[in-house]
Amino acid sequence: YLLESIDLSYNRIVTFGGMKGLPKLTVLIATNNELSKSLEEILTLKRYCPALLHLDLRENPLDKVCPK
């Protein structure tokens, strides 16, 4: 549980629901996955990874964070 940085790129990830137990994670790179619900995923990470400082979600089919 001391993981501070992880690169999960190119893994077909659709949700961060399994990120529990990573309170010291500060860097998460998750480029080129299948994440589509940006607000939901960001709230999940905020809950499970409170120390997160850098999040890279490039090349995911994300919706808009703030709907119109």
Short mmCIF file of C-alpha atoms in Angstrom, two decimals:
data_model
loop_
_atom_site.label_atom_id
_atom_site.label_comp_id
_atom_site.label_asym_id
_atom_site.label_seq_id
_atom_site.Cartn_x
_atom_site.Cartn_y
_atom_site.Cartn_z
CA TYR A 1 0.00 0.00 0.00
CA LEU A 2 2.98 2.31 -0.33
CA LEU A 3 2.51 2.74 -4.07
CA GLU A 4 3.06 6.38 -5.01
CA SER A 5 3.13 6.26 -8.81
CA ILE A 6 1.58 3.97 -11.41
CA ASP A 7 1.23 3.87 -15.18
CA LEU A 8 -1.91 2.03 -16.29
CA SER A 9 -1.77 3.08 -19.94
CA TYR A 10 -3.05 0.78 -22.69
CA ASN A 11 -5.07 -1.54 -20.45
CA ARG A 12 -8.67 -1.02 -21.67
CA ILE A 13 -9.65 0.37 -18.27
CA VAL A 14 -13.26 1.60 -18.14
CA THR A 15 -13.46 2.64 -14.46
CA PHE A 16 -11.27 3.44 -11.46
CA GLY A 17 -13.64 1.64 -9.08
CA GLY A 18 -10.91 -0.82 -8.10
CA MET A 19 -8.43 1.84 -6.96
CA LYS A 20 -9.28 1.40 -3.26
CA GLY A 21 -6.42 1.22 -0.80
CA LEU A 22 -3.98 3.61 -2.48
CA PRO A 23 -3.94 6.61 -0.12
CA LYS A 24 -0.33 7.54 -0.96
CA LEU A 25 -0.73 7.50 -4.74
CA THR A 26 0.42 10.86 -6.10
CA VAL A 27 0.88 10.11 -9.83
CA LEU A 28 -1.55 8.18 -12.02
CA ILE A 29 -1.01 7.85 -15.75
CA ALA A 30 -3.95 6.20 -17.50
CA THR A 31 -3.60 7.22 -21.13
CA ASN A 32 -5.12 5.26 -24.00
CA ASN A 33 -7.80 3.39 -22.09
CA GLU A 34 -11.59 3.30 -22.37
CA LEU A 35 -12.56 5.78 -19.67
CA SER A 36 -15.65 7.73 -20.68
CA LYS A 37 -17.33 9.13 -17.56
CA SER A 38 -14.84 11.79 -16.50
CA LEU A 39 -16.68 13.38 -13.56
CA GLU A 40 -17.56 9.99 -12.06
CA GLU A 41 -13.97 8.76 -12.42
CA ILE A 42 -12.45 11.92 -10.93
CA LEU A 43 -14.78 11.69 -7.91
CA THR A 44 -13.81 8.04 -7.46
CA LEU A 45 -10.12 8.93 -7.50
CA LYS A 46 -10.67 11.80 -5.07
CA ARG A 47 -12.27 9.35 -2.64
CA TYR A 48 -9.74 6.50 -3.00
CA CYS A 49 -6.52 8.43 -3.75
CA PRO A 50 -6.60 11.62 -1.66
CA ALA A 51 -2.88 12.38 -2.20
CA LEU A 52 -3.17 12.36 -6.02
CA LEU A 53 -1.34 15.33 -7.56
CA HIS A 54 -0.88 14.35 -11.21
CA LEU A 55 -3.49 12.61 -13.37
CA ASP A 56 -2.98 11.95 -17.09
CA LEU A 57 -6.12 10.82 -18.94
CA ARG A 58 -5.13 11.68 -22.49
CA GLU A 59 -6.48 9.55 -25.35
CA ASN A 60 -9.60 8.36 -23.53
CA PRO A 61 -13.15 8.82 -24.87
CA LEU A 62 -14.03 11.12 -21.96
CA ASP A 63 -17.25 13.06 -21.72
CA LYS A 64 -17.21 16.66 -20.55
CA VAL A 65 -16.37 17.23 -16.88
CA CYS A 66 -18.96 20.02 -16.55
CA PRO A 67 -22.06 19.30 -18.62
CA LYS A 68 -23.79 22.30 -20.23
#
